Amino acid sequence: MTDVAKRAGVSAMTVSRALKADGAVSDKTRLRILKAVDELGYVLDQTAGTLSSKRSGFVAALIPSLNNSNFSDTARGMERALEQSGLQLLLGATDYVQEKEERLAEAMLRRRPEGIIVTGGDHSPKLRRLLQGAGVPVVETWDLPTDPIEHVVGFSNVGAMRALVHRLYQLGYREIGFLGGAGLRDTRGAARRAGYEAAVAELGLPLGRVIAFGEAPISMDHGSIAMTQMMAHWPGVDAVVCVSDLSAFGAMTECQRRGWAVPGQIAIAGFGDFEVARCCHPRLTTVSVDPMGIGMAAGALLWRSIEAMRAGARLAAEQHPIPYQIIERETT
Amino acid sequence: MTDVAKRAGVSAMTVSRALKADGAVSDKTRLRILKAVDELGYVLDQTAGTLSSKRSGFVAALIPSLNNSNFSDTARGMERALEQSGLQLLLGATDYVQEKEERLAEAMLRRRPEGIIVTGGDHSPKLRRLLQGAGVPVVETWDLPTDPIEHVVGFSNVGAMRALVHRLYQLGYREIGFLGGAGLRDTRGAARRAGYEAAVAELGLPLGRVIAFGEAPISMDHGSIAMTQMMAHWPGVDAVVCVSDLSAFGAMTECQRRGWAVPGQIAIAGFGDFEVARCCHPRLTTVSVDPMGIGMAAGALLWRSIEAMRAGARLAAEQHPIPYQIIERETT
DNA sequence: CTGTTAGCGCCTTCAC
DNA sequence: GTGAAGGCGCTAACAG
C-alpha cells in the first residue's frame, strides 16, 4: 500500500480510503490511486484490514453436502440475500458428520466470521458452546429446533412427512411403507421417519413397514435396494414414502426394472422436489420445501443481525417458519 | 492469548507454540495451557497469525457450480488430497460466468490463499494477470488448455466427445445428433460440441444435427425440450449425444413420454457418468471422467507446489492428463 | 523448553 | 479532503 501511495503521491491512508466504497477521497486523487493500483497489480491485503478494523467481511455457512440441490439452492439463496451487504459467503460441507461440523466450525471461527449459519438444530455440546461464545449472530436452518442457539429459519420435518402420509391415506392407500437411512447422522431424515411413524400410528395403519439402511447421504442406489427389501418383507405394501426424492427415484426405477407398475401396483412419494422428481417418467409426488427461500430468509436475517451488532445493539432471537407443500404428480 | 498465558502462568509465545501441532513445548506446560484455553473458551485468531507468519493456511478453488456432482466430487478429491497438509479448502462457485469468476478470484486473493485451483483453461485476461501476479501456485482443471497459466490436471473434452461419436458409429448409428447449450459460458460444453462436429465430419455423417439452446448450467429440462426439437427438425436421427448426463436423462424421459423407444428407435448417450445415468431405466451410456481423481491429482499437485514455495523453491509447471472412459449401458 | 523484542499491513482516531 | 501516530493479535527471530 505504501508503494501505491508513493506512486500516486499521497499517503497510505489515502490509498486505504480510495479502495473503500465510501471513502472520502476526491475523484481526482482516487483516479490517480486506482491507476497506480492497476500498474502495480496491487491487491489489498484483507487479512491486515480485518485485524485493524475488526471486520472480517465474511460469514460462514455449514451445510451437510454440496452435491445436494436442496442445500446448494439454500446456499445460493444466502448468497443472494448477502449480495448487497458486501459480505462474502464461505461454505463448508460437513458430510452429515457432527464431528466434522465441529472441526469445520472451529476452523471458520479462527478466521473470525461476522456471522454463522448452520444446518439443522442438532449439534454437539462443544459446537453449541463454541457458537454461543463466538459473539456473532447464529442462524439455524432446515429445522425448527426446540432449544435454538439463536435465530431459526426452517420447517418441521416431522410435520411435513406426517402431512404427506395423511394425504396418501386420503388417496386411499392403506399399507404405507417408509424407505430411509439407518443411523442418526442425517437428523432431518430421522425426523421424517418420526413423522411417518406418528402418522401411521394416528391413522391406525399397519406398523413396521420400514426399511432403514445405509448412512447419509442416502442416494438413488439406496432407494433401489431398499425397495427390493421392502417388497420382499411386506409384499402387501401399496405405497412407499422415501426420505428424499433421490431414494424415491431409485425405488421407482427398481420397480420399472422388475415390472411392478407405478403407481398401479405401488405408489411412490419422495421429499424435497429435486429436479429429477419433476423430470422423471412418471413424475414423482413429493414435498416441496423452498430451499432457496430458506437461504434467502436466513441470509437476510443474519445480515440484519450483523448490522445490529455493528451498531452496538443486538437483535432479539427470531424464528421464521418456512411453509412446505405437497406436490402430487404421477406416482401416486 | 495474553489472558490464556496469564492463566497458565506462561508467556504468550508459549501459548502460541502450544497451539501449533509441532510447537516445542513440554507436555506439562501444554496441558496447563490447553486447560486455560478451554476454560476461557479461547479461539485462536488466525487472521493475526496469517499477518505475522505470512501463511494463510488455506487454498481457494473456483468451480462453475456446487450443485453438480462432477464438480463437487472434484472438490471432495481436493479436500482429501489436502487433508494431511493442514490447509483448508475454500470453495467459490462461478455459475459459469467469467465475470463472477474474476470477482470471486479477487475476493479470494485479498485473503491471501497459498494456492488456487480454477476450472477450465479459459479465463478473462484480467484474471490471468491476477493469477500470474499473485505469486502462488495455480492449477487449472477439467481441461487441457493450449496456453496454461501454470499447472494443469484435466482431459480433452474435444477428444472425449469425439471418441464417443466414433464408438456410436462403430455400433452402426449413421445419423447422430448433438444436444447442448447455446452460448459460450460453458467452455467445456462448447469443446464437447466441437468434438462432436469433428467426429461427424471425419466419419462423413450428415452435418447440422445440432440443437443448441439455453445457457449453462444445462439441466434435465433442457434435454427434454431439445429432444423434442431434434425430432421435429431431424426425424431421421438414430442417436443423440448430449453435453451432459443431465440433459441426456431429460431427453430420454421425453422419449418415454412420447412413446419413442430407447434405444430401439433412438439411442441416447450422455457425458459425465452422473448417478442418475447409472440408476435410471434404461441405464445411460456415457463418458466417465473420474472427477474425484481430477480433484485428488489437482490437490496433490498444488500441495507439492506450495511445499516447494515454502522451501523457497519453485515447482516447474506440470501437466497431468486424466484418462476418460466410454461406458456402454442400455441406451445404445 | 521458554521468554523478549519487533513487526506483519492495514485501519481507527485525531489533527489540520 | 488528507496526513501522522498508534495499535489490532499474533509469530519470527534471537537469546538464554
XYZ file of C-alpha atoms (C1' of nucleotides) in Angstrom:
696
model
C 0.000 0.000 0.000
C 2.928 2.260 0.702
C 4.273 1.578 -2.788
C 0.934 2.539 -4.304
C 0.855 5.657 -2.129
C 4.322 6.737 -3.249
C 3.471 6.204 -6.901
C 0.270 8.230 -6.556
C 1.962 10.894 -4.462
C -0.310 10.502 -1.438
C -0.189 8.840 1.960
C -1.039 5.187 2.577
C -4.086 6.315 4.475
C -5.491 7.972 1.387
C -4.942 4.796 -0.618
C -6.834 2.864 2.034
C -9.728 5.291 1.745
C -9.723 5.233 -2.029
C -10.145 1.472 -2.013
C -13.227 1.553 0.211
C -16.586 2.117 -1.449
C -17.448 5.114 0.724
C -14.013 6.568 1.351
C -13.926 10.351 1.439
C -11.369 10.980 -1.312
C -11.556 13.473 -4.170
C -12.319 11.937 -7.542
C -9.057 13.204 -8.977
C -6.975 11.625 -6.244
C -8.901 8.352 -6.367
C -8.384 8.088 -10.112
C -4.646 8.580 -9.704
C -4.587 5.952 -6.981
C -6.577 3.390 -8.941
C -4.199 3.885 -11.847
C -1.235 3.170 -9.590
C -3.016 0.134 -8.152
C -3.549 -1.219 -11.636
C 0.002 -0.530 -12.794
C 1.487 -2.278 -9.796
C -1.013 -5.147 -9.817
C -1.679 -4.376 -6.170
C -4.271 -6.476 -4.339
C -5.466 -5.253 -0.947
C -4.451 -7.454 1.982
C -7.754 -8.014 3.679
C -6.085 -10.068 6.370
C -4.417 -6.961 7.743
C -7.577 -4.953 7.266
C -9.545 -7.459 9.303
C -7.054 -7.217 12.121
C -7.240 -3.489 12.494
C -10.885 -2.918 11.632
C -12.238 -5.982 13.433
C -14.410 -6.782 10.449
C -13.567 -9.912 8.518
C -16.101 -9.242 5.759
C -17.361 -12.797 5.548
C -19.951 -15.113 7.015
C -19.639 -18.868 7.299
C -22.309 -21.366 6.321
C -22.133 -25.060 7.139
C -24.229 -27.433 5.070
C -24.298 -31.240 5.137
C -23.439 -31.708 1.470
C -22.527 -29.584 -1.515
C -23.843 -32.043 -4.025
C -27.455 -31.842 -2.995
C -29.530 -29.338 -4.841
C -31.631 -28.648 -1.743
C -28.599 -27.388 0.148
C -26.849 -25.757 -2.765
C -30.067 -23.887 -3.530
C -30.117 -22.761 0.080
C -26.532 -21.561 -0.317
C -27.497 -19.632 -3.436
C -30.353 -18.033 -1.537
C -27.989 -16.930 1.207
C -25.563 -15.553 -1.354
C -28.353 -13.572 -2.962
C -29.526 -12.157 0.354
C -25.997 -11.116 1.265
C -25.180 -9.637 -2.126
C -25.832 -6.039 -1.103
C -24.118 -6.376 2.245
C -20.591 -6.690 0.913
C -20.145 -9.852 2.954
C -18.631 -12.873 1.284
C -20.175 -16.274 1.965
C -17.756 -19.077 2.802
C -19.216 -22.569 2.587
C -18.204 -25.700 4.390
C -19.596 -29.212 3.924
C -19.964 -31.412 6.997
C -20.814 -34.660 5.139
C -23.561 -35.200 7.736
C -20.920 -35.839 10.405
C -21.199 -33.895 13.672
C -17.519 -34.211 14.396
C -16.657 -32.721 11.034
C -19.176 -29.956 11.607
C -17.410 -29.141 14.848
C -13.943 -29.078 13.289
C -15.175 -27.004 10.377
C -16.928 -24.501 12.619
C -13.785 -24.057 14.662
C -11.700 -23.561 11.518
C -14.151 -20.900 10.388
C -14.238 -19.189 13.783
C -10.458 -18.898 13.788
C -10.923 -16.640 10.770
C -13.450 -14.534 12.682
C -16.634 -14.615 10.602
C -19.161 -11.883 11.320
C -21.973 -14.410 11.437
C -22.558 -18.103 11.018
C -25.329 -20.230 9.527
C -25.635 -23.919 10.336
C -27.944 -26.628 9.072
C -30.308 -28.320 11.474
C -30.807 -27.880 15.182
C -28.859 -30.839 16.439
C -25.241 -30.094 17.284
C -22.573 -31.390 19.622
C -22.449 -29.671 23.026
C -18.996 -28.378 22.187
C -20.244 -26.782 18.977
C -23.120 -25.140 20.836
C -20.668 -23.663 23.330
C -18.366 -22.565 20.525
C -21.157 -20.818 18.647
C -22.646 -19.217 21.702
C -19.261 -17.964 22.819
C -18.264 -16.636 19.403
C -20.075 -13.371 19.947
C -21.519 -13.325 16.433
C -25.074 -13.940 15.218
C -26.030 -17.552 14.542
C -28.859 -18.888 12.356
C -30.011 -22.497 12.356
C -31.795 -23.647 9.198
C -33.813 -26.519 7.760
C -35.388 -27.394 11.080
C -37.360 -25.943 13.971
C -35.248 -26.870 16.998
C -36.939 -26.908 20.375
C -33.930 -25.298 22.019
C -32.429 -22.979 19.404
C -28.998 -21.401 19.751
C -30.303 -18.063 18.487
C -32.147 -17.427 15.203
C -34.054 -20.097 13.267
C -35.275 -20.366 9.669
C -36.828 -23.704 8.854
C -39.766 -26.056 8.965
C -40.820 -29.162 10.824
C -39.536 -32.244 9.043
C -41.729 -34.335 11.306
C -44.791 -32.318 10.341
C -44.072 -32.334 6.622
C -43.690 -36.094 6.405
C -46.708 -36.591 8.624
C -48.790 -34.471 6.269
C -47.599 -36.469 3.274
C -48.656 -39.780 4.840
C -52.038 -38.329 5.766
C -52.512 -37.237 2.167
C -51.688 -40.729 0.901
C -54.282 -42.067 3.318
C -56.860 -39.687 1.855
C -55.974 -41.003 -1.582
C -56.905 -44.477 -0.409
C -53.593 -46.119 0.416
C -53.780 -48.405 3.457
C -50.419 -50.108 3.771
C -47.772 -47.426 3.589
C -44.047 -48.095 3.951
C -41.034 -45.873 4.602
C -37.594 -46.029 2.977
C -34.771 -44.179 4.696
C -31.301 -44.384 6.118
C -30.166 -46.169 9.222
C -28.202 -44.273 11.818
C -28.815 -40.801 13.108
C -26.292 -38.856 11.077
C -28.998 -37.279 8.990
C -31.140 -35.760 11.727
C -33.653 -34.384 9.241
C -34.023 -37.861 7.798
C -34.615 -39.223 11.286
C -37.249 -36.546 11.878
C -39.014 -37.503 8.657
C -39.117 -41.104 9.754
C -40.578 -39.992 13.078
C -43.240 -38.072 11.159
C -44.073 -41.177 9.150
C -44.331 -43.288 12.299
C -46.556 -40.754 14.028
C -48.888 -40.656 11.032
C -49.342 -44.401 10.598
C -49.996 -44.721 14.349
C -52.593 -41.952 14.271
C -54.299 -43.444 11.244
C -54.352 -46.970 12.648
C -52.362 -48.294 9.683
C -50.164 -51.391 9.993
C -46.851 -50.574 11.649
C -43.296 -51.690 10.961
C -43.219 -51.153 7.191
C -39.813 -49.512 7.420
C -36.606 -50.286 5.550
C -33.727 -48.346 7.056
C -30.217 -48.964 5.868
C -27.125 -47.073 4.865
C -25.678 -43.850 6.203
C -26.415 -40.382 4.844
C -26.171 -39.176 2.177
C -28.907 -41.564 1.055
C -28.646 -41.864 -2.709
C -30.537 -43.304 -5.638
C -28.876 -46.709 -5.269
C -30.074 -46.928 -1.679
C -33.603 -46.445 -2.883
C -33.298 -49.307 -5.366
C -32.017 -51.758 -2.787
C -34.433 -50.622 -0.092
C -37.388 -51.018 -2.472
C -36.418 -54.592 -3.200
C -36.180 -55.345 0.502
C -39.493 -53.670 1.196
C -41.353 -55.841 -1.309
C -39.609 -58.956 -0.046
C -40.610 -58.271 3.568
C -44.008 -56.645 3.029
C -45.454 -57.652 -0.327
C -48.780 -56.066 0.564
C -47.414 -52.520 0.723
C -49.381 -50.285 -1.652
C -47.408 -47.053 -1.207
C -43.934 -46.046 -0.028
C -42.708 -42.668 1.121
C -38.979 -42.005 0.921
C -36.622 -39.858 2.933
C -35.734 -37.938 -0.233
C -36.548 -37.755 -3.930
C -33.234 -39.366 -4.759
C -34.075 -42.601 -2.994
C -37.648 -42.365 -4.309
C -36.275 -42.204 -7.829
C -34.075 -45.232 -7.200
C -37.068 -47.085 -5.790
C -39.146 -46.229 -8.824
C -36.588 -47.340 -11.396
C -36.195 -50.595 -9.479
C -39.942 -51.130 -9.816
C -39.710 -50.428 -13.534
C -36.908 -52.938 -13.957
C -38.916 -55.580 -12.113
C -42.128 -54.807 -13.915
C -44.005 -53.521 -10.878
C -46.426 -50.857 -12.081
C -46.025 -47.378 -10.567
C -48.486 -46.199 -9.369
C -50.761 -49.105 -10.398
C -49.271 -51.741 -8.126
C -47.329 -49.441 -5.841
C -47.361 -45.697 -5.282
C -44.163 -43.784 -4.509
C -43.597 -40.373 -2.950
C -40.346 -38.540 -2.278
C -39.236 -35.476 -0.371
C -37.508 -32.271 -1.474
C -38.779 -31.609 -5.006
C -35.450 -32.255 -6.705
C -35.153 -31.735 -10.445
C -35.171 -35.471 -11.078
C -38.612 -35.706 -9.458
C -40.057 -33.187 -11.915
C -38.361 -34.701 -14.945
C -38.535 -38.464 -14.491
C -41.247 -40.649 -16.015
C -43.661 -41.000 -14.321
C -43.174 -37.760 -12.392
C -42.710 -38.115 -8.638
C -45.107 -36.931 -5.970
C -43.082 -35.085 -3.370
C -42.908 -32.411 -0.669
C -41.522 -29.055 -1.761
C -39.757 -27.061 0.925
C -38.406 -23.973 -0.922
C -34.693 -24.380 -0.231
C -33.785 -21.080 -1.835
C -36.407 -19.342 0.296
C -34.795 -20.807 3.399
C -31.432 -19.488 2.249
C -32.713 -16.021 1.434
C -34.554 -15.719 4.725
C -31.547 -16.980 6.667
C -29.175 -14.652 4.841
C -31.431 -11.636 5.304
C -31.930 -12.376 8.991
C -28.214 -12.846 9.554
C -27.478 -9.570 7.794
C -29.971 -7.639 9.929
C -28.441 -9.208 12.971
C -24.915 -8.276 11.884
C -25.998 -4.710 11.186
C -27.464 -4.503 14.675
C -24.255 -5.866 16.128
C -22.129 -3.364 14.230
C -24.323 -0.620 15.601
C -23.597 -1.922 19.081
C -27.092 -3.355 19.515
C -28.339 -6.904 19.482
C -31.237 -8.351 17.543
C -33.601 -10.476 19.632
C -33.713 -14.114 18.527
C -36.214 -14.693 15.704
C -37.986 -17.807 14.416
C -39.022 -17.940 10.774
C -41.162 -20.950 9.855
C -40.973 -21.710 6.134
C -44.076 -23.284 4.545
C -43.885 -26.612 2.748
C -46.218 -28.011 0.155
C -47.242 -31.451 -1.039
C -46.948 -31.704 -4.804
C -48.986 -34.527 -6.283
C -47.725 -35.898 -9.555
C -47.929 -39.173 -11.397
C -46.503 -41.715 -8.950
C -49.488 -41.592 -6.585
C -3.752 -15.075 24.051
C -2.284 -12.935 26.794
C -5.225 -13.843 29.022
C -4.621 -17.525 28.403
C -0.910 -17.023 29.053
C -1.563 -15.305 32.379
C -3.951 -18.013 33.494
C -1.454 -20.725 32.605
C 1.454 -18.798 34.091
C 3.475 -18.628 30.864
C 4.214 -16.119 28.136
C 2.002 -15.535 25.093
C 4.679 -17.033 22.898
C 4.446 -20.328 24.729
C 0.703 -20.344 24.258
C 1.238 -19.741 20.557
C 3.597 -22.714 20.413
C 1.286 -24.952 22.411
C -1.477 -24.326 19.888
C 0.627 -25.406 16.901
C 0.881 -29.111 16.121
C 4.679 -29.164 16.231
C 5.363 -26.497 18.840
C 8.271 -27.304 21.120
C 6.502 -27.152 24.485
C 6.704 -29.591 27.390
C 3.686 -31.815 27.802
C 3.049 -30.484 31.271
C 3.001 -26.881 30.126
C 0.892 -27.665 27.084
C -1.680 -29.436 29.230
C -1.933 -26.445 31.525
C -2.311 -24.149 28.544
C -4.984 -26.249 26.871
C -6.892 -26.279 30.143
C -6.797 -22.487 30.294
C -7.841 -22.290 26.628
C -10.826 -24.472 27.350
C -11.836 -22.619 30.492
C -11.724 -19.266 28.765
C -13.343 -20.500 25.545
C -10.419 -19.013 23.672
C -10.289 -19.426 19.884
C -7.044 -18.578 18.119
C -7.213 -15.541 15.844
C -5.803 -16.925 12.648
C -6.184 -13.567 10.947
C -3.413 -12.149 13.095
C -1.371 -15.301 12.713
C -1.586 -15.010 8.937
C -0.345 -11.471 9.079
C 2.774 -12.238 11.029
C 3.596 -15.679 9.647
C 2.676 -14.905 6.033
C 0.785 -18.186 5.837
C -2.944 -18.012 5.475
C -3.443 -21.768 5.803
C -5.987 -22.039 3.028
C -6.242 -22.621 -0.691
C -9.028 -21.356 -2.931
C -10.855 -23.436 -5.511
C -13.235 -21.974 -8.072
C -15.762 -24.320 -9.658
C -18.618 -23.485 -12.042
C -21.365 -24.925 -9.877
C -21.729 -26.500 -6.456
C -24.776 -28.478 -7.399
C -23.121 -30.669 -9.975
C -21.792 -33.946 -8.728
C -18.905 -33.817 -11.192
C -17.573 -30.632 -9.641
C -18.485 -31.423 -6.071
C -16.714 -34.767 -6.437
C -13.701 -32.876 -7.699
C -13.907 -30.632 -4.640
C -14.045 -33.687 -2.390
C -10.996 -35.083 -4.137
C -9.107 -31.858 -3.499
C -10.169 -31.865 0.119
C -8.935 -35.418 0.514
C -5.589 -34.621 -1.085
C -5.115 -31.601 1.166
C -6.205 -33.368 4.340
C -2.690 -34.060 5.594
C -1.385 -30.643 4.634
C -3.296 -28.697 7.239
C -4.594 -26.398 4.523
C -8.269 -25.572 4.483
C -10.090 -25.572 1.147
C -12.334 -22.594 0.445
C -14.762 -23.062 -2.414
C -16.339 -20.499 -4.669
C -18.961 -21.066 -7.366
C -18.724 -19.002 -10.537
C -22.099 -20.048 -12.030
C -20.290 -20.463 -15.359
C -19.843 -16.665 -15.593
C -16.342 -15.343 -16.295
C -17.068 -12.021 -14.676
C -18.135 -13.744 -11.496
C -15.050 -15.942 -11.628
C -12.939 -12.808 -11.795
C -14.661 -11.123 -8.863
C -14.512 -14.271 -6.801
C -10.831 -14.815 -7.522
C -10.052 -11.280 -6.461
C -12.057 -11.686 -3.261
C -10.100 -14.845 -2.524
C -6.733 -13.242 -3.316
C -7.446 -10.433 -0.887
C -7.398 -13.120 1.787
C -4.033 -14.363 0.538
C -4.550 -18.033 -0.316
C -1.401 -20.142 -0.538
C -2.573 -21.639 -3.809
C -5.507 -21.515 -6.174
C -7.329 -24.058 -8.327
C -9.594 -22.983 -11.161
C -11.852 -24.905 -13.515
C -11.143 -24.866 -17.202
C -8.475 -23.107 -19.221
C -10.486 -20.192 -20.491
C -10.296 -17.089 -18.317
C -10.564 -13.352 -18.747
C -7.260 -11.555 -19.444
C -7.614 -9.721 -16.152
C -7.985 -12.982 -14.245
C -4.914 -14.412 -15.946
C -2.905 -11.370 -14.915
C -4.299 -11.562 -11.392
C -3.395 -15.228 -11.017
C 0.029 -14.851 -12.550
C 0.790 -11.884 -10.359
C -0.455 -13.481 -7.169
C 2.811 -15.273 -6.569
C 1.129 -18.516 -5.535
C 0.800 -21.836 -7.380
C -2.138 -22.158 -9.779
C -3.753 -25.349 -11.118
C -6.231 -25.414 -13.984
C -8.540 -28.440 -14.062
C -11.090 -30.215 -16.241
C -9.397 -29.219 -19.469
C -6.078 -29.290 -21.289
C -5.522 -25.630 -22.194
C -3.123 -24.864 -25.012
C -1.670 -21.921 -23.117
C -1.825 -22.887 -19.433
C -1.242 -20.420 -16.624
C 0.882 -22.923 -14.729
C -0.122 -26.465 -13.695
C -2.846 -28.486 -15.416
C -4.887 -31.532 -14.404
C -7.542 -32.465 -16.926
C -8.547 -34.123 -20.136
C -9.541 -33.120 -23.644
C -13.272 -32.529 -23.792
C -12.981 -32.382 -27.570
C -11.256 -35.743 -27.671
C -13.652 -37.451 -25.265
C -16.752 -36.450 -27.188
C -15.072 -37.301 -30.453
C -14.320 -40.792 -29.166
C -17.923 -41.249 -28.077
C -19.261 -40.383 -31.533
C -16.759 -42.739 -33.156
C -17.948 -45.523 -30.873
C -21.581 -44.894 -31.832
C -20.539 -45.100 -35.457
C -18.943 -48.498 -34.770
C -22.195 -49.597 -33.228
C -23.932 -48.829 -36.502
C -25.537 -45.429 -35.948
C -25.420 -43.236 -39.048
C -27.381 -40.085 -38.263
C -26.087 -38.772 -34.969
C -27.312 -35.558 -33.357
C -25.976 -33.359 -30.573
C -27.920 -31.682 -27.758
C -26.190 -28.888 -25.895
C -26.352 -25.336 -24.682
C -26.165 -22.182 -26.747
C -23.671 -19.533 -25.780
C -20.076 -19.983 -24.724
C -20.424 -19.706 -20.984
C -19.776 -23.390 -20.528
C -16.472 -23.704 -22.327
C -16.263 -27.434 -21.691
C -19.693 -27.823 -23.254
C -18.507 -25.873 -26.282
C -15.452 -28.121 -26.532
C -17.653 -31.205 -26.458
C -19.739 -29.838 -29.275
C -16.554 -29.175 -31.248
C -15.549 -32.794 -30.654
C -18.917 -33.960 -31.956
C -18.599 -31.799 -35.053
C -15.083 -33.003 -35.760
C -16.206 -36.621 -35.494
C -19.223 -36.392 -37.809
C -17.080 -34.547 -40.363
C -14.357 -37.205 -40.197
C -16.880 -40.007 -40.497
C -18.739 -38.406 -43.397
C -22.005 -38.395 -41.439
C -24.724 -35.843 -42.190
C -23.953 -32.491 -40.613
C -26.112 -29.971 -38.818
C -27.951 -32.291 -36.452
C -27.398 -29.897 -33.548
C -29.899 -28.434 -31.119
C -28.235 -25.741 -29.026
C -30.279 -23.663 -26.697
C -30.211 -22.304 -23.181
C -27.308 -21.089 -21.070
C -25.270 -23.233 -18.694
C -25.990 -24.933 -16.402
C -27.804 -27.165 -18.892
C -30.320 -29.185 -16.917
C -32.694 -32.095 -17.356
C -35.493 -29.863 -18.631
C -33.244 -28.556 -21.380
C -32.711 -32.099 -22.551
C -36.440 -32.736 -22.780
C -37.106 -29.665 -24.864
C -34.049 -30.115 -27.046
C -35.020 -33.719 -27.764
C -38.446 -32.641 -28.974
C -36.873 -30.051 -31.242
C -34.368 -32.547 -32.562
C -37.048 -35.000 -33.631
C -39.128 -32.215 -35.179
C -36.216 -30.945 -37.273
C -34.411 -34.218 -37.992
C -36.844 -37.124 -37.702
C -34.255 -39.490 -39.194
C -31.769 -39.127 -36.333
C -30.991 -42.560 -34.884
C -28.750 -41.480 -31.988
C -28.140 -38.347 -29.957
C -25.182 -37.449 -27.782
C -25.713 -34.875 -25.062
C -23.455 -32.329 -23.434
C -24.082 -33.988 -20.063
C -25.942 -36.893 -18.480
C -28.490 -34.499 -17.045
C -29.713 -33.371 -20.442
C -29.423 -36.940 -21.723
C -31.730 -38.058 -18.935
C -34.223 -35.318 -19.808
C -34.065 -36.347 -23.446
C -34.688 -39.963 -22.545
C -37.693 -39.303 -20.332
C -39.149 -37.129 -23.080
C -38.838 -40.081 -25.458
C -40.555 -42.312 -22.913
C -43.436 -39.879 -22.540
C -43.875 -39.707 -26.299
C -43.555 -43.437 -26.787
C -40.286 -43.315 -28.728
C -38.369 -46.486 -27.921
C -34.892 -46.023 -26.409
C -32.682 -47.449 -27.788
C -34.937 -49.156 -30.340
C -35.980 -46.057 -32.247
C -33.349 -43.714 -30.938
C -30.147 -44.216 -28.978
C -29.015 -41.735 -26.327
C -25.614 -41.098 -24.755
C -24.622 -38.617 -22.090
C -21.407 -37.299 -20.576
C -20.046 -37.357 -17.040
C -21.313 -40.617 -15.521
C -23.640 -38.938 -13.030
C -25.540 -41.081 -10.551
C -28.778 -40.648 -12.480
C -27.144 -42.249 -15.529
C -26.316 -45.401 -13.549
C -29.701 -45.592 -11.857
C -32.268 -44.635 -14.491
C -34.154 -47.136 -16.617
C -32.826 -47.908 -19.143
C -29.323 -47.078 -17.904
C -27.483 -44.374 -19.846
C -24.407 -44.856 -21.968
C -21.945 -42.131 -21.031
C -18.344 -40.964 -20.748
C -16.771 -41.300 -17.313
C -14.093 -38.787 -16.474
C -13.174 -39.554 -12.823
C -13.981 -36.192 -11.239
C -12.636 -37.207 -7.842
C -9.392 -38.307 -9.479
C -9.073 -34.873 -11.060
C -9.591 -33.290 -7.645
C -7.105 -35.531 -5.887
C -4.456 -35.019 -8.547
C -5.018 -31.257 -8.553
C -4.905 -31.071 -4.758
C -1.762 -33.196 -4.531
C -0.019 -31.180 -7.227
C -0.953 -27.901 -5.595
C 0.323 -29.139 -2.251
C 3.675 -30.185 -3.698
C 3.902 -26.808 -5.332
C 3.104 -24.999 -2.092
C 5.675 -27.058 -0.223
C 8.285 -26.107 -2.805
C 7.310 -22.472 -2.484
C 7.566 -22.568 1.301
C 11.035 -24.016 0.930
C 11.926 -21.066 -1.263
C 11.943 -23.155 -4.442
C 9.517 -23.313 -7.304
C 7.972 -26.389 -8.899
C 8.188 -26.457 -12.707
C 4.768 -26.386 -14.384
C 3.262 -29.863 -14.748
C 0.570 -31.298 -16.988
C -1.440 -34.268 -15.768
C -3.770 -35.779 -18.360
C -6.607 -37.735 -16.743
C -7.978 -40.713 -18.683
C -11.640 -40.918 -19.640
C -13.648 -43.978 -20.475
C -16.749 -44.703 -22.543
C -19.252 -46.698 -20.512
C -21.779 -48.527 -22.655
C -25.085 -49.241 -20.988
C -28.629 -49.809 -22.121
C -29.472 -46.673 -24.113
C -27.228 -47.549 -27.055
C 11.970 -25.678 26.568
C 10.707 -20.797 27.367
C 10.876 -15.662 27.091
C 11.704 -10.903 24.847
C 11.520 -7.825 21.118
C 9.924 -6.241 16.970
C 6.964 -6.007 13.170
C 3.414 -8.156 9.749
C -0.141 -4.369 6.599
C -3.779 -2.176 7.350
C -7.398 0.996 9.642
C -9.023 3.936 13.725
C -8.532 8.091 15.643
C -7.362 12.523 15.821
C -5.468 16.696 13.845
C -5.461 20.105 10.362
C -10.139 16.008 1.772
C -5.715 14.471 3.557
C -1.941 13.025 6.797
C 0.503 11.150 11.211
C 0.628 8.201 15.054
C -0.520 4.130 17.131
C -2.200 -0.422 17.666
C -5.067 -4.685 16.120
C -3.281 -10.174 17.876
C -0.215 -12.912 16.610
C 4.507 -15.172 15.313
C 9.646 -14.867 13.520
C 13.956 -14.413 15.221
C 17.000 -14.471 18.596
C 18.533 -15.116 23.388
C 19.082 -17.884 27.255
